[in-house]
């Protein structure tokens, strides 16, 4: 079952950013997010990476 991407509408979310908040791994640390609570960087799903790349491309071309 797929869960919605909490970063789907966040233009700052990089394709390989945290699964929960979209921040890059190299400066993530522990952060709080409404969906995940207090969390460390978590690898995004393959679907998230694809969706983020598609959204970034659409923003670039608009």
PDB file of C-alpha atoms in Angstrom:
ATOM      1  CA  UNK A   1       0.000   0.000   0.000  1.00  0.00           C
ATOM      2  CA  UNK A   2       1.473   3.346  -1.030  1.00  0.00           C
ATOM      3  CA  UNK A   3       1.439   6.232   1.388  1.00  0.00           C
ATOM      4  CA  UNK A   4       1.224   9.789   0.079  1.00  0.00           C
ATOM      5  CA  UNK A   5       4.522  11.644  -0.194  1.00  0.00           C
ATOM      6  CA  UNK A   6       4.571  14.317   2.544  1.00  0.00           C
ATOM      7  CA  UNK A   7       7.044  16.303   0.402  1.00  0.00           C
ATOM      8  CA  UNK A   8       5.054  16.164  -2.851  1.00  0.00           C
ATOM      9  CA  UNK A   9       4.265  19.888  -2.909  1.00  0.00           C
ATOM     10  CA  UNK A  10       7.605  21.027  -1.493  1.00  0.00           C
ATOM     11  CA  UNK A  11       9.814  22.547  -4.202  1.00  0.00           C
ATOM     12  CA  UNK A  12      12.792  22.350  -1.826  1.00  0.00           C
ATOM     13  CA  UNK A  13      12.557  18.556  -1.600  1.00  0.00           C
ATOM     14  CA  UNK A  14      15.419  17.051  -3.558  1.00  0.00           C
ATOM     15  CA  UNK A  15      14.854  13.720  -5.328  1.00  0.00           C
ATOM     16  CA  UNK A  16      17.112  11.864  -2.911  1.00  0.00           C
ATOM     17  CA  UNK A  17      16.105  13.883   0.154  1.00  0.00           C
ATOM     18  CA  UNK A  18      14.657  12.333   3.293  1.00  0.00           C
ATOM     19  CA  UNK A  19      11.546  10.249   2.807  1.00  0.00           C
ATOM     20  CA  UNK A  20       9.684  12.322   5.394  1.00  0.00           C
ATOM     21  CA  UNK A  21      10.855  15.914   5.067  1.00  0.00           C
ATOM     22  CA  UNK A  22      12.838  16.093   1.810  1.00  0.00           C
ATOM     23  CA  UNK A  23      16.053  17.439   3.360  1.00  0.00           C
ATOM     24  CA  UNK A  24      19.376  16.187   2.068  1.00  0.00           C
ATOM     25  CA  UNK A  25      21.202  13.533   4.068  1.00  0.00           C
ATOM     26  CA  UNK A  26      24.461  15.448   4.607  1.00  0.00           C
ATOM     27  CA  UNK A  27      22.853  18.080   6.851  1.00  0.00           C
ATOM     28  CA  UNK A  28      19.745  16.342   8.154  1.00  0.00           C
ATOM     29  CA  UNK A  29      20.439  15.334  11.777  1.00  0.00           C
ATOM     30  CA  UNK A  30      17.294  14.756  13.833  1.00  0.00           C
ATOM     31  CA  UNK A  31      14.259  16.760  12.784  1.00  0.00           C
ATOM     32  CA  UNK A  32      10.565  16.860  13.533  1.00  0.00           C
ATOM     33  CA  UNK A  33       7.941  16.470  10.826  1.00  0.00           C
ATOM     34  CA  UNK A  34       4.151  16.194  11.312  1.00  0.00           C
ATOM     35  CA  UNK A  35       4.022  12.886   9.429  1.00  0.00           C
ATOM     36  CA  UNK A  36       7.049  11.175  10.950  1.00  0.00           C
ATOM     37  CA  UNK A  37       7.578  12.970  14.247  1.00  0.00           C
ATOM     38  CA  UNK A  38      11.194  13.173  15.418  1.00  0.00           C
ATOM     39  CA  UNK A  39      13.224  11.287  12.838  1.00  0.00           C
ATOM     40  CA  UNK A  40      16.613  10.834  11.241  1.00  0.00           C
ATOM     41  CA  UNK A  41      17.233  10.850   7.498  1.00  0.00           C
ATOM     42  CA  UNK A  42      15.364   7.996   5.845  1.00  0.00           C
ATOM     43  CA  UNK A  43      15.955   6.839   2.275  1.00  0.00           C
ATOM     44  CA  UNK A  44      13.086   7.904  -0.012  1.00  0.00           C
ATOM     45  CA  UNK A  45      11.068   5.273  -1.829  1.00  0.00           C
ATOM     46  CA  UNK A  46      11.606   4.674  -5.531  1.00  0.00           C
ATOM     47  CA  UNK A  47       8.178   6.208  -6.189  1.00  0.00           C
ATOM     48  CA  UNK A  48       9.104   9.340  -4.220  1.00  0.00           C
ATOM     49  CA  UNK A  49      12.333   9.777  -6.169  1.00  0.00           C
ATOM     50  CA  UNK A  50      10.478   9.445  -9.472  1.00  0.00           C
ATOM     51  CA  UNK A  51       7.665  11.789  -8.389  1.00  0.00           C
ATOM     52  CA  UNK A  52      10.109  14.411  -7.110  1.00  0.00           C
ATOM     53  CA  UNK A  53      12.119  14.299 -10.341  1.00  0.00           C
ATOM     54  CA  UNK A  54       8.929  14.632 -12.378  1.00  0.00           C
ATOM     55  CA  UNK A  55       7.725  17.580 -10.269  1.00  0.00           C
ATOM     56  CA  UNK A  56      11.127  19.292 -10.502  1.00  0.00           C
ATOM     57  CA  UNK A  57      11.145  18.866 -14.279  1.00  0.00           C
ATOM     58  CA  UNK A  58       7.606  20.259 -14.548  1.00  0.00           C
ATOM     59  CA  UNK A  59       8.560  23.328 -12.458  1.00  0.00           C
ATOM     60  CA  UNK A  60      11.639  23.878 -14.609  1.00  0.00           C
ATOM     61  CA  UNK A  61       9.604  23.714 -17.835  1.00  0.00           C
ATOM     62  CA  UNK A  62       6.750  25.947 -16.689  1.00  0.00           C
TER      63      UNK A  62
END
